JSON list of C-alpha atoms in Angstrom, two decimals:
[
{"chain": "A", "resi": 222, "resn": "UNK", "atom": "CA", "xyz": [144.07, 6.13, -104.33]},
{"chain": "A", "resi": 223, "resn": "UNK", "atom": "CA", "xyz": [145.85, 9.33, -105.34]},
{"chain": "A", "resi": 224, "resn": "UNK", "atom": "CA", "xyz": [148.36, 8.87, -102.51]},
{"chain": "A", "resi": 225, "resn": "UNK", "atom": "CA", "xyz": [149.24, 5.42, -103.79]},
{"chain": "A", "resi": 226, "resn": "UNK", "atom": "CA", "xyz": [149.61, 6.71, -107.35]},
{"chain": "A", "resi": 227, "resn": "UNK", "atom": "CA", "xyz": [152.07, 9.37, -106.10]},
{"chain": "A", "resi": 228, "resn": "UNK", "atom": "CA", "xyz": [154.36, 6.55, -104.96]},
{"chain": "A", "resi": 229, "resn": "UNK", "atom": "CA", "xyz": [154.17, 4.56, -108.19]},
{"chain": "A", "resi": 230, "resn": "UNK", "atom": "CA", "xyz": [157.69, 5.51, -109.26]},
{"chain": "A", "resi": 231, "resn": "UNK", "atom": "CA", "xyz": [159.13, 4.10, -106.02]},
{"chain": "A", "resi": 232, "resn": "UNK", "atom": "CA", "xyz": [158.20, 0.47, -106.75]},
{"chain": "A", "resi": 233, "resn": "UNK", "atom": "CA", "xyz": [161.01, -2.09, -106.81]},
{"chain": "A", "resi": 234, "resn": "UNK", "atom": "CA", "xyz": [159.26, -3.86, -109.69]},
{"chain": "A", "resi": 235, "resn": "UNK", "atom": "CA", "xyz": [156.13, -3.27, -111.73]},
{"chain": "A", "resi": 236, "resn": "UNK", "atom": "CA", "xyz": [154.15, -6.39, -112.63]},
{"chain": "A", "resi": 237, "resn": "UNK", "atom": "CA", "xyz": [151.78, -6.76, -115.56]},
{"chain": "A", "resi": 238, "resn": "UNK", "atom": "CA", "xyz": [148.39, -8.34, -114.99]},
{"chain": "A", "resi": 239, "resn": "UNK", "atom": "CA", "xyz": [147.28, -7.72, -118.59]},
{"chain": "A", "resi": 240, "resn": "UNK", "atom": "CA", "xyz": [149.78, -6.62, -121.21]},
{"chain": "A", "resi": 241, "resn": "UNK", "atom": "CA", "xyz": [146.97, -5.20, -123.39]},
{"chain": "A", "resi": 242, "resn": "UNK", "atom": "CA", "xyz": [146.04, -2.69, -120.70]},
{"chain": "A", "resi": 243, "resn": "UNK", "atom": "CA", "xyz": [149.31, -1.86, -119.00]},
{"chain": "A", "resi": 244, "resn": "UNK", "atom": "CA", "xyz": [152.34, -2.38, -121.27]},
{"chain": "A", "resi": 245, "resn": "UNK", "atom": "CA", "xyz": [152.46, 1.30, -122.32]},
{"chain": "A", "resi": 246, "resn": "UNK", "atom": "CA", "xyz": [152.31, 2.41, -118.69]},
{"chain": "A", "resi": 247, "resn": "UNK", "atom": "CA", "xyz": [155.04, -0.02, -117.64]},
{"chain": "A", "resi": 248, "resn": "UNK", "atom": "CA", "xyz": [157.34, 1.09, -120.45]},
{"chain": "A", "resi": 249, "resn": "UNK", "atom": "CA", "xyz": [156.75, 4.75, -119.60]},
{"chain": "A", "resi": 250, "resn": "UNK", "atom": "CA", "xyz": [157.59, 4.18, -115.92]},
{"chain": "A", "resi": 251, "resn": "UNK", "atom": "CA", "xyz": [160.79, 2.41, -116.91]},
{"chain": "A", "resi": 252, "resn": "UNK", "atom": "CA", "xyz": [161.81, 5.18, -119.31]},
{"chain": "A", "resi": 253, "resn": "UNK", "atom": "CA", "xyz": [160.84, 8.01, -116.93]},
{"chain": "A", "resi": 254, "resn": "UNK", "atom": "CA", "xyz": [161.88, 6.60, -113.53]},
{"chain": "A", "resi": 255, "resn": "UNK", "atom": "CA", "xyz": [164.01, 3.53, -114.32]},
{"chain": "A", "resi": 256, "resn": "UNK", "atom": "CA", "xyz": [161.52, 1.14, -112.71]},
{"chain": "A", "resi": 257, "resn": "UNK", "atom": "CA", "xyz": [161.94, -2.40, -114.06]},
{"chain": "A", "resi": 258, "resn": "UNK", "atom": "CA", "xyz": [158.87, -4.38, -115.05]},
{"chain": "A", "resi": 259, "resn": "UNK", "atom": "CA", "xyz": [157.74, -7.93, -115.77]},
{"chain": "A", "resi": 260, "resn": "UNK", "atom": "CA", "xyz": [155.26, -9.01, -118.44]},
{"chain": "A", "resi": 261, "resn": "UNK", "atom": "CA", "xyz": [154.75, -12.75, -118.04]},
{"chain": "A", "resi": 262, "resn": "UNK", "atom": "CA", "xyz": [151.27, -13.44, -119.37]},
{"chain": "A", "resi": 263, "resn": "UNK", "atom": "CA", "xyz": [148.32, -13.76, -117.02]},
{"chain": "A", "resi": 264, "resn": "UNK", "atom": "CA", "xyz": [148.10, -15.81, -113.81]},
{"chain": "A", "resi": 265, "resn": "UNK", "atom": "CA", "xyz": [145.19, -17.94, -115.04]},
{"chain": "A", "resi": 266, "resn": "UNK", "atom": "CA", "xyz": [145.22, -21.64, -114.16]},
{"chain": "A", "resi": 267, "resn": "UNK", "atom": "CA", "xyz": [147.92, -23.60, -112.39]},
{"chain": "A", "resi": 268, "resn": "UNK", "atom": "CA", "xyz": [150.71, -23.54, -114.97]},
{"chain": "A", "resi": 269, "resn": "UNK", "atom": "CA", "xyz": [150.33, -19.91, -115.92]},
{"chain": "A", "resi": 270, "resn": "UNK", "atom": "CA", "xyz": [150.12, -18.77, -112.29]},
{"chain": "A", "resi": 271, "resn": "UNK", "atom": "CA", "xyz": [153.27, -20.68, -111.36]},
{"chain": "A", "resi": 272, "resn": "UNK", "atom": "CA", "xyz": [155.13, -19.20, -114.33]},
{"chain": "A", "resi": 273, "resn": "UNK", "atom": "CA", "xyz": [153.92, -15.70, -113.46]},
{"chain": "A", "resi": 274, "resn": "UNK", "atom": "CA", "xyz": [155.01, -16.04, -109.83]},
{"chain": "A", "resi": 275, "resn": "UNK", "atom": "CA", "xyz": [158.44, -17.36, -110.80]},
{"chain": "A", "resi": 276, "resn": "UNK", "atom": "CA", "xyz": [159.05, -14.53, -113.26]},
{"chain": "A", "resi": 277, "resn": "UNK", "atom": "CA", "xyz": [158.35, -12.02, -110.49]},
{"chain": "A", "resi": 278, "resn": "UNK", "atom": "CA", "xyz": [160.45, -13.98, -108.01]},
{"chain": "A", "resi": 279, "resn": "UNK", "atom": "CA", "xyz": [163.40, -14.15, -110.42]},
{"chain": "A", "resi": 280, "resn": "UNK", "atom": "CA", "xyz": [163.87, -10.40, -110.09]},
{"chain": "A", "resi": 281, "resn": "UNK", "atom": "CA", "xyz": [164.41, -10.85, -106.33]},
{"chain": "A", "resi": 282, "resn": "UNK", "atom": "CA", "xyz": [166.29, -14.19, -106.55]},
{"chain": "A", "resi": 283, "resn": "UNK", "atom": "CA", "xyz": [163.38, -15.96, -104.84]},
{"chain": "A", "resi": 284, "resn": "UNK", "atom": "CA", "xyz": [162.58, -18.66, -107.42]},
{"chain": "A", "resi": 285, "resn": "UNK", "atom": "CA", "xyz": [162.74, -21.49, -104.87]},
{"chain": "A", "resi": 286, "resn": "UNK", "atom": "CA", "xyz": [160.33, -19.70, -102.56]},
{"chain": "A", "resi": 287, "resn": "UNK", "atom": "CA", "xyz": [157.97, -19.07, -105.47]},
{"chain": "A", "resi": 288, "resn": "UNK", "atom": "CA", "xyz": [158.00, -22.76, -106.38]},
{"chain": "A", "resi": 289, "resn": "UNK", "atom": "CA", "xyz": [157.26, -23.70, -102.77]},
{"chain": "A", "resi": 290, "resn": "UNK", "atom": "CA", "xyz": [154.37, -21.24, -102.65]},
{"chain": "A", "resi": 291, "resn": "UNK", "atom": "CA", "xyz": [152.98, -22.61, -105.92]},
{"chain": "A", "resi": 292, "resn": "UNK", "atom": "CA", "xyz": [153.26, -26.19, -104.63]},
{"chain": "A", "resi": 293, "resn": "UNK", "atom": "CA", "xyz": [151.31, -25.28, -101.50]},
{"chain": "A", "resi": 294, "resn": "UNK", "atom": "CA", "xyz": [148.60, -23.32, -103.32]},
{"chain": "A", "resi": 295, "resn": "UNK", "atom": "CA", "xyz": [148.18, -25.92, -106.07]},
{"chain": "A", "resi": 296, "resn": "UNK", "atom": "CA", "xyz": [147.65, -28.70, -103.54]},
{"chain": "A", "resi": 297, "resn": "UNK", "atom": "CA", "xyz": [145.02, -26.61, -101.76]},
{"chain": "A", "resi": 298, "resn": "UNK", "atom": "CA", "xyz": [143.13, -25.59, -104.91]},
{"chain": "A", "resi": 299, "resn": "UNK", "atom": "CA", "xyz": [143.20, -29.11, -106.41]},
{"chain": "A", "resi": 300, "resn": "UNK", "atom": "CA", "xyz": [141.43, -30.34, -103.30]},
{"chain": "A", "resi": 301, "resn": "UNK", "atom": "CA", "xyz": [138.96, -27.46, -103.39]},
{"chain": "A", "resi": 302, "resn": "UNK", "atom": "CA", "xyz": [137.92, -27.98, -107.04]},
{"chain": "A", "resi": 303, "resn": "UNK", "atom": "CA", "xyz": [137.49, -31.77, -106.85]},
{"chain": "A", "resi": 304, "resn": "UNK", "atom": "CA", "xyz": [133.68, -31.55, -106.38]},
{"chain": "A", "resi": 305, "resn": "UNK", "atom": "CA", "xyz": [133.38, -29.48, -109.57]},
{"chain": "A", "resi": 306, "resn": "UNK", "atom": "CA", "xyz": [135.49, -31.45, -112.01]},
{"chain": "A", "resi": 307, "resn": "UNK", "atom": "CA", "xyz": [133.10, -34.29, -112.76]},
{"chain": "A", "resi": 308, "resn": "UNK", "atom": "CA", "xyz": [130.25, -31.81, -113.23]},
{"chain": "A", "resi": 309, "resn": "UNK", "atom": "CA", "xyz": [132.13, -29.86, -115.93]},
{"chain": "A", "resi": 310, "resn": "UNK", "atom": "CA", "xyz": [133.91, -32.73, -117.65]},
{"chain": "A", "resi": 311, "resn": "UNK", "atom": "CA", "xyz": [133.41, -32.82, -121.45]},
{"chain": "A", "resi": 312, "resn": "UNK", "atom": "CA", "xyz": [131.24, -29.69, -121.45]},
{"chain": "A", "resi": 313, "resn": "UNK", "atom": "CA", "xyz": [131.66, -27.86, -124.77]},
{"chain": "A", "resi": 314, "resn": "UNK", "atom": "CA", "xyz": [132.82, -24.26, -124.33]},
{"chain": "A", "resi": 315, "resn": "UNK", "atom": "CA", "xyz": [133.07, -21.21, -126.59]},
{"chain": "A", "resi": 316, "resn": "UNK", "atom": "CA", "xyz": [135.42, -18.56, -125.17]},
{"chain": "A", "resi": 317, "resn": "UNK", "atom": "CA", "xyz": [135.34, -14.88, -126.21]},
{"chain": "A", "resi": 318, "resn": "UNK", "atom": "CA", "xyz": [137.31, -11.88, -124.97]},
{"chain": "A", "resi": 319, "resn": "UNK", "atom": "CA", "xyz": [140.76, -10.32, -124.61]},
{"chain": "A", "resi": 320, "resn": "UNK", "atom": "CA", "xyz": [143.43, -12.05, -126.66]},
{"chain": "A", "resi": 321, "resn": "UNK", "atom": "CA", "xyz": [145.82, -13.23, -123.91]},
{"chain": "A", "resi": 322, "resn": "UNK", "atom": "CA", "xyz": [143.08, -13.92, -121.40]},
{"chain": "A", "resi": 323, "resn": "UNK", "atom": "CA", "xyz": [141.02, -16.22, -123.66]},
{"chain": "A", "resi": 324, "resn": "UNK", "atom": "CA", "xyz": [144.10, -18.14, -124.76]},
{"chain": "A", "resi": 325, "resn": "UNK", "atom": "CA", "xyz": [145.18, -18.80, -121.18]},
{"chain": "A", "resi": 326, "resn": "UNK", "atom": "CA", "xyz": [141.60, -19.59, -120.13]},
{"chain": "A", "resi": 327, "resn": "UNK", "atom": "CA", "xyz": [141.19, -22.04, -123.00]},
{"chain": "A", "resi": 328, "resn": "UNK", "atom": "CA", "xyz": [144.28, -24.08, -122.14]},
{"chain": "A", "resi": 329, "resn": "UNK", "atom": "CA", "xyz": [143.34, -24.08, -118.46]},
{"chain": "A", "resi": 330, "resn": "UNK", "atom": "CA", "xyz": [139.80, -25.35, -119.09]},
{"chain": "A", "resi": 331, "resn": "UNK", "atom": "CA", "xyz": [141.06, -27.99, -121.50]},
{"chain": "A", "resi": 332, "resn": "UNK", "atom": "CA", "xyz": [143.45, -29.32, -118.87]},
{"chain": "A", "resi": 333, "resn": "UNK", "atom": "CA", "xyz": [140.53, -29.50, -116.41]},
{"chain": "A", "resi": 334, "resn": "UNK", "atom": "CA", "xyz": [138.52, -31.71, -118.77]},
{"chain": "A", "resi": 335, "resn": "UNK", "atom": "CA", "xyz": [136.28, -29.28, -120.67]},
{"chain": "A", "resi": 336, "resn": "UNK", "atom": "CA", "xyz": [136.19, -29.22, -124.48]},
{"chain": "A", "resi": 337, "resn": "UNK", "atom": "CA", "xyz": [137.04, -25.85, -125.98]},
{"chain": "A", "resi": 338, "resn": "UNK", "atom": "CA", "xyz": [135.27, -25.79, -129.34]},
{"chain": "A", "resi": 339, "resn": "UNK", "atom": "CA", "xyz": [136.26, -22.27, -130.43]},
{"chain": "A", "resi": 340, "resn": "UNK", "atom": "CA", "xyz": [138.23, -19.23, -129.25]},
{"chain": "A", "resi": 341, "resn": "UNK", "atom": "CA", "xyz": [137.26, -15.67, -130.18]},
{"chain": "A", "resi": 342, "resn": "UNK", "atom": "CA", "xyz": [139.96, -13.07, -129.45]},
{"chain": "A", "resi": 343, "resn": "UNK", "atom": "CA", "xyz": [139.02, -9.40, -129.67]},
{"chain": "A", "resi": 344, "resn": "UNK", "atom": "CA", "xyz": [142.31, -8.51, -131.36]},
{"chain": "A", "resi": 345, "resn": "UNK", "atom": "CA", "xyz": [145.76, -9.95, -132.04]},
{"chain": "A", "resi": 346, "resn": "UNK", "atom": "CA", "xyz": [149.29, -8.56, -131.72]},
{"chain": "A", "resi": 347, "resn": "UNK", "atom": "CA", "xyz": [152.81, -9.82, -131.08]},
{"chain": "A", "resi": 348, "resn": "UNK", "atom": "CA", "xyz": [152.26, -9.86, -127.32]},
{"chain": "A", "resi": 349, "resn": "UNK", "atom": "CA", "xyz": [149.85, -12.77, -127.77]},
{"chain": "A", "resi": 350, "resn": "UNK", "atom": "CA", "xyz": [152.21, -15.01, -129.72]},
{"chain": "A", "resi": 351, "resn": "UNK", "atom": "CA", "xyz": [153.64, -16.98, -126.74]},
{"chain": "A", "resi": 352, "resn": "UNK", "atom": "CA", "xyz": [150.22, -18.00, -125.44]},
{"chain": "A", "resi": 353, "resn": "UNK", "atom": "CA", "xyz": [148.95, -18.95, -128.91]},
{"chain": "A", "resi": 354, "resn": "UNK", "atom": "CA", "xyz": [151.97, -21.13, -129.55]},
{"chain": "A", "resi": 355, "resn": "UNK", "atom": "CA", "xyz": [150.82, -22.96, -126.42]},
{"chain": "A", "resi": 356, "resn": "UNK", "atom": "CA", "xyz": [147.22, -22.99, -127.65]},
{"chain": "A", "resi": 357, "resn": "UNK", "atom": "CA", "xyz": [148.43, -24.56, -130.88]},
{"chain": "A", "resi": 358, "resn": "UNK", "atom": "CA", "xyz": [150.21, -27.33, -128.97]},
{"chain": "A", "resi": 359, "resn": "UNK", "atom": "CA", "xyz": [147.41, -28.08, -126.50]},
{"chain": "A", "resi": 360, "resn": "UNK", "atom": "CA", "xyz": [144.38, -27.37, -128.71]},
{"chain": "A", "resi": 361, "resn": "UNK", "atom": "CA", "xyz": [145.59, -27.97, -132.28]},
{"chain": "A", "resi": 362, "resn": "UNK", "atom": "CA", "xyz": [142.08, -28.59, -133.64]},
{"chain": "A", "resi": 363, "resn": "UNK", "atom": "CA", "xyz": [140.35, -25.65, -131.93]},
{"chain": "A", "resi": 364, "resn": "UNK", "atom": "CA", "xyz": [139.63, -22.76, -134.34]},
{"chain": "A", "resi": 365, "resn": "UNK", "atom": "CA", "xyz": [140.69, -19.27, -133.29]},
{"chain": "A", "resi": 366, "resn": "UNK", "atom": "CA", "xyz": [138.88, -16.21, -134.67]},
{"chain": "A", "resi": 367, "resn": "UNK", "atom": "CA", "xyz": [139.86, -12.56, -134.20]},
{"chain": "A", "resi": 368, "resn": "UNK", "atom": "CA", "xyz": [136.52, -10.82, -133.81]},
{"chain": "A", "resi": 369, "resn": "UNK", "atom": "CA", "xyz": [134.48, -8.77, -131.35]},
{"chain": "A", "resi": 370, "resn": "UNK", "atom": "CA", "xyz": [131.34, -8.73, -133.49]},
{"chain": "A", "resi": 371, "resn": "UNK", "atom": "CA", "xyz": [128.13, -9.81, -131.78]},
{"chain": "A", "resi": 372, "resn": "UNK", "atom": "CA", "xyz": [126.55, -11.08, -135.00]},
{"chain": "A", "resi": 373, "resn": "UNK", "atom": "CA", "xyz": [129.49, -13.45, -135.57]},
{"chain": "A", "resi": 374, "resn": "UNK", "atom": "CA", "xyz": [129.32, -14.66, -131.99]},
{"chain": "A", "resi": 375, "resn": "UNK", "atom": "CA", "xyz": [125.58, -15.28, -132.41]},
{"chain": "A", "resi": 376, "resn": "UNK", "atom": "CA", "xyz": [126.24, -17.34, -135.53]},
{"chain": "A", "resi": 377, "resn": "UNK", "atom": "CA", "xyz": [128.85, -19.46, -133.76]},
{"chain": "A", "resi": 378, "resn": "UNK", "atom": "CA", "xyz": [126.60, -20.09, -130.76]},
{"chain": "A", "resi": 379, "resn": "UNK", "atom": "CA", "xyz": [123.67, -21.08, -132.97]},
{"chain": "A", "resi": 380, "resn": "UNK", "atom": "CA", "xyz": [125.73, -23.41, -135.16]},
{"chain": "A", "resi": 381, "resn": "UNK", "atom": "CA", "xyz": [128.34, -24.81, -132.76]},
{"chain": "A", "resi": 382, "resn": "UNK", "atom": "CA", "xyz": [125.77, -25.27, -129.96]},
{"chain": "A", "resi": 383, "resn": "UNK", "atom": "CA", "xyz": [128.14, -24.96, -126.97]},
{"chain": "A", "resi": 384, "resn": "UNK", "atom": "CA", "xyz": [127.06, -26.06, -123.50]},
{"chain": "A", "resi": 385, "resn": "UNK", "atom": "CA", "xyz": [128.57, -22.88, -122.12]},
{"chain": "A", "resi": 386, "resn": "UNK", "atom": "CA", "xyz": [129.82, -19.50, -123.35]},
{"chain": "A", "resi": 387, "resn": "UNK", "atom": "CA", "xyz": [132.54, -17.64, -121.46]},
{"chain": "A", "resi": 388, "resn": "UNK", "atom": "CA", "xyz": [132.55, -14.07, -122.71]},
{"chain": "A", "resi": 389, "resn": "UNK", "atom": "CA", "xyz": [133.58, -10.50, -121.99]},
{"chain": "A", "resi": 390, "resn": "UNK", "atom": "CA", "xyz": [131.37, -8.40, -119.75]},
{"chain": "A", "resi": 391, "resn": "UNK", "atom": "CA", "xyz": [128.55, -6.73, -121.61]},
{"chain": "A", "resi": 392, "resn": "UNK", "atom": "CA", "xyz": [127.71, -9.73, -123.80]},
{"chain": "A", "resi": 393, "resn": "UNK", "atom": "CA", "xyz": [125.78, -11.94, -121.37]},
{"chain": "A", "resi": 394, "resn": "UNK", "atom": "CA", "xyz": [122.44, -10.43, -122.37]},
{"chain": "A", "resi": 395, "resn": "UNK", "atom": "CA", "xyz": [122.95, -11.44, -126.00]},
{"chain": "A", "resi": 396, "resn": "UNK", "atom": "CA", "xyz": [124.01, -14.95, -124.98]},
{"chain": "A", "resi": 397, "resn": "UNK", "atom": "CA", "xyz": [121.00, -15.30, -122.68]},
{"chain": "A", "resi": 398, "resn": "UNK", "atom": "CA", "xyz": [118.65, -14.56, -125.60]},
{"chain": "A", "resi": 399, "resn": "UNK", "atom": "CA", "xyz": [120.11, -17.63, -127.31]},
{"chain": "A", "resi": 400, "resn": "UNK", "atom": "CA", "xyz": [119.23, -19.84, -124.33]},
{"chain": "A", "resi": 401, "resn": "UNK", "atom": "CA", "xyz": [122.82, -20.79, -123.54]},
{"chain": "A", "resi": 402, "resn": "UNK", "atom": "CA", "xyz": [124.44, -20.68, -120.07]},
{"chain": "A", "resi": 403, "resn": "UNK", "atom": "CA", "xyz": [127.22, -18.10, -119.86]},
{"chain": "A", "resi": 404, "resn": "UNK", "atom": "CA", "xyz": [129.90, -16.96, -117.46]},
{"chain": "A", "resi": 405, "resn": "UNK", "atom": "CA", "xyz": [131.60, -13.58, -117.44]},
{"chain": "A", "resi": 406, "resn": "UNK", "atom": "CA", "xyz": [135.27, -13.86, -118.40]},
{"chain": "A", "resi": 407, "resn": "UNK", "atom": "CA", "xyz": [136.30, -11.66, -115.51]},
{"chain": "A", "resi": 408, "resn": "UNK", "atom": "CA", "xyz": [134.70, -9.43, -112.90]},
{"chain": "A", "resi": 409, "resn": "UNK", "atom": "CA", "xyz": [136.62, -6.58, -111.30]},
{"chain": "A", "resi": 410, "resn": "UNK", "atom": "CA", "xyz": [134.62, -6.99, -108.09]},
{"chain": "A", "resi": 411, "resn": "UNK", "atom": "CA", "xyz": [135.77, -10.57, -107.52]},
{"chain": "A", "resi": 412, "resn": "UNK", "atom": "CA", "xyz": [139.00, -12.56, -107.69]},
{"chain": "A", "resi": 413, "resn": "UNK", "atom": "CA", "xyz": [139.47, -13.91, -111.20]},
{"chain": "A", "resi": 414, "resn": "UNK", "atom": "CA", "xyz": [143.26, -14.41, -111.28]},
{"chain": "A", "resi": 415, "resn": "UNK", "atom": "CA", "xyz": [145.43, -16.97, -109.55]},
{"chain": "A", "resi": 416, "resn": "UNK", "atom": "CA", "xyz": [144.30, -19.87, -107.43]},
{"chain": "A", "resi": 417, "resn": "UNK", "atom": "CA", "xyz": [141.20, -18.24, -105.99]},
{"chain": "A", "resi": 418, "resn": "UNK", "atom": "CA", "xyz": [140.20, -17.20, -109.50]},
{"chain": "A", "resi": 419, "resn": "UNK", "atom": "CA", "xyz": [140.43, -20.81, -110.71]},
{"chain": "A", "resi": 420, "resn": "UNK", "atom": "CA", "xyz": [138.18, -21.99, -107.89]},
{"chain": "A", "resi": 421, "resn": "UNK", "atom": "CA", "xyz": [135.66, -19.21, -108.43]},
{"chain": "A", "resi": 422, "resn": "UNK", "atom": "CA", "xyz": [135.24, -19.62, -112.18]},
{"chain": "A", "resi": 423, "resn": "UNK", "atom": "CA", "xyz": [134.69, -23.37, -111.82]},
{"chain": "A", "resi": 424, "resn": "UNK", "atom": "CA", "xyz": [132.13, -22.78, -109.07]},
{"chain": "A", "resi": 425, "resn": "UNK", "atom": "CA", "xyz": [130.40, -20.22, -111.29]},
{"chain": "A", "resi": 426, "resn": "UNK", "atom": "CA", "xyz": [130.37, -22.59, -114.27]},
{"chain": "A", "resi": 427, "resn": "UNK", "atom": "CA", "xyz": [128.73, -25.31, -112.20]},
{"chain": "A", "resi": 428, "resn": "UNK", "atom": "CA", "xyz": [126.13, -22.85, -110.92]},
{"chain": "A", "resi": 429, "resn": "UNK", "atom": "CA", "xyz": [125.26, -21.65, -114.44]},
{"chain": "A", "resi": 430, "resn": "UNK", "atom": "CA", "xyz": [125.01, -25.17, -115.84]},
{"chain": "A", "resi": 431, "resn": "UNK", "atom": "CA", "xyz": [122.52, -26.09, -113.11]},
{"chain": "A", "resi": 432, "resn": "UNK", "atom": "CA", "xyz": [120.40, -22.93, -113.39]},
{"chain": "A", "resi": 433, "resn": "UNK", "atom": "CA", "xyz": [119.24, -22.68, -117.00]},
{"chain": "A", "resi": 434, "resn": "UNK", "atom": "CA", "xyz": [115.49, -21.98, -116.73]},
{"chain": "A", "resi": 435, "resn": "UNK", "atom": "CA", "xyz": [115.72, -18.17, -117.13]},
{"chain": "A", "resi": 436, "resn": "UNK", "atom": "CA", "xyz": [117.74, -18.39, -120.36]},
{"chain": "A", "resi": 437, "resn": "UNK", "atom": "CA", "xyz": [115.58, -21.17, -121.74]},
{"chain": "A", "resi": 438, "resn": "UNK", "atom": "CA", "xyz": [112.40, -19.16, -121.14]},
{"chain": "A", "resi": 439, "resn": "UNK", "atom": "CA", "xyz": [113.95, -15.95, -122.45]},
{"chain": "A", "resi": 440, "resn": "UNK", "atom": "CA", "xyz": [115.12, -17.58, -125.70]},
{"chain": "A", "resi": 441, "resn": "UNK", "atom": "CA", "xyz": [111.56, -18.75, -126.41]},
{"chain": "A", "resi": 442, "resn": "UNK", "atom": "CA", "xyz": [110.18, -15.23, -126.07]},
{"chain": "A", "resi": 443, "resn": "UNK", "atom": "CA", "xyz": [112.60, -13.07, -128.02]},
{"chain": "A", "resi": 444, "resn": "UNK", "atom": "CA", "xyz": [113.02, -12.60, -131.74]},
{"chain": "A", "resi": 445, "resn": "UNK", "atom": "CA", "xyz": [116.55, -12.39, -133.12]},
{"chain": "A", "resi": 446, "resn": "UNK", "atom": "CA", "xyz": [117.28, -9.80, -135.86]},
{"chain": "A", "resi": 447, "resn": "UNK", "atom": "CA", "xyz": [118.61, -12.41, -138.30]},
{"chain": "A", "resi": 448, "resn": "UNK", "atom": "CA", "xyz": [117.18, -14.37, -141.17]},
{"chain": "A", "resi": 449, "resn": "UNK", "atom": "CA", "xyz": [117.55, -18.13, -140.88]},
{"chain": "A", "resi": 450, "resn": "UNK", "atom": "CA", "xyz": [119.72, -18.08, -144.01]},
{"chain": "A", "resi": 451, "resn": "UNK", "atom": "CA", "xyz": [122.36, -16.12, -142.10]},
{"chain": "A", "resi": 452, "resn": "UNK", "atom": "CA", "xyz": [123.14, -19.22, -140.04]},
{"chain": "A", "resi": 453, "resn": "UNK", "atom": "CA", "xyz": [123.89, -21.31, -143.10]},
{"chain": "A", "resi": 454, "resn": "UNK", "atom": "CA", "xyz": [127.59, -21.82, -143.77]},
{"chain": "A", "resi": 455, "resn": "UNK", "atom": "CA", "xyz": [130.52, -20.27, -141.90]},
{"chain": "A", "resi": 456, "resn": "UNK", "atom": "CA", "xyz": [130.16, -17.30, -139.56]},
{"chain": "A", "resi": 457, "resn": "UNK", "atom": "CA", "xyz": [132.96, -15.65, -141.56]},
{"chain": "A", "resi": 458, "resn": "UNK", "atom": "CA", "xyz": [131.85, -16.52, -145.09]},
{"chain": "A", "resi": 459, "resn": "UNK", "atom": "CA", "xyz": [131.50, -12.86, -146.12]},
{"chain": "A", "resi": 460, "resn": "UNK", "atom": "CA", "xyz": [135.18, -12.08, -145.41]},
{"chain": "A", "resi": 461, "resn": "UNK", "atom": "CA", "xyz": [137.23, -11.93, -148.60]},
{"chain": "A", "resi": 462, "resn": "UNK", "atom": "CA", "xyz": [140.78, -13.08, -149.12]},
{"chain": "A", "resi": 463, "resn": "UNK", "atom": "CA", "xyz": [143.36, -10.92, -150.89]},
{"chain": "A", "resi": 464, "resn": "UNK", "atom": "CA", "xyz": [142.39, -12.19, -154.31]},
{"chain": "A", "resi": 465, "resn": "UNK", "atom": "CA", "xyz": [138.69, -11.66, -153.77]},
{"chain": "A", "resi": 466, "resn": "UNK", "atom": "CA", "xyz": [137.95, -15.29, -152.94]},
{"chain": "A", "resi": 467, "resn": "UNK", "atom": "CA", "xyz": [135.47, -16.07, -150.21]},
{"chain": "A", "resi": 468, "resn": "UNK", "atom": "CA", "xyz": [136.69, -18.02, -147.20]}
]
């Protein structure tokens, strides 16, 4: 609300939920009003949420309390997601969306037993480097592309044949035309961060994997605007290197 915004300079600490969206605002508030801020990635999955909580807690000298909270919440959510884990194990996933979010989501899903076959980040900058160092350690064989182009995503879905696509809002219609189950990367109307977010995305994945008839029927009754030859070779074969060589 406007009344809440009027008090924004009075915060003891500003906390980033997405450095792509809010780092400029946080820096401005620090420069203008002296308000400290924390950018500690995104609270997606158990490890990232614990780290995020502890970075906030450090400012108030409450690290022990943050660890205790994380222990409690992790125990609860591990119990809650047990029924889903066997249903999603080894499912092949293509993830598309914001650069930090898809990196964190990819490592989380890998740790839960899914196979991340490709990551598509919409852009890349220095703020993403910490999470992609982690992606390199956990998913060393998973290709990462920087692209928000629908035609490239279509190529990857057709050729990689994922069991599931997790993508940014606004792309589910395109994915549905390809007959593949999809889940929205985030939804502002529902919890998608933290422990509740972990439970909800797994529940949504299970639902989508079980309810495929609409997409299957749709894919049989739409015509894609691509020649079959487009799907031959790499999705990025037209991109040239510095010396004019094709990738």
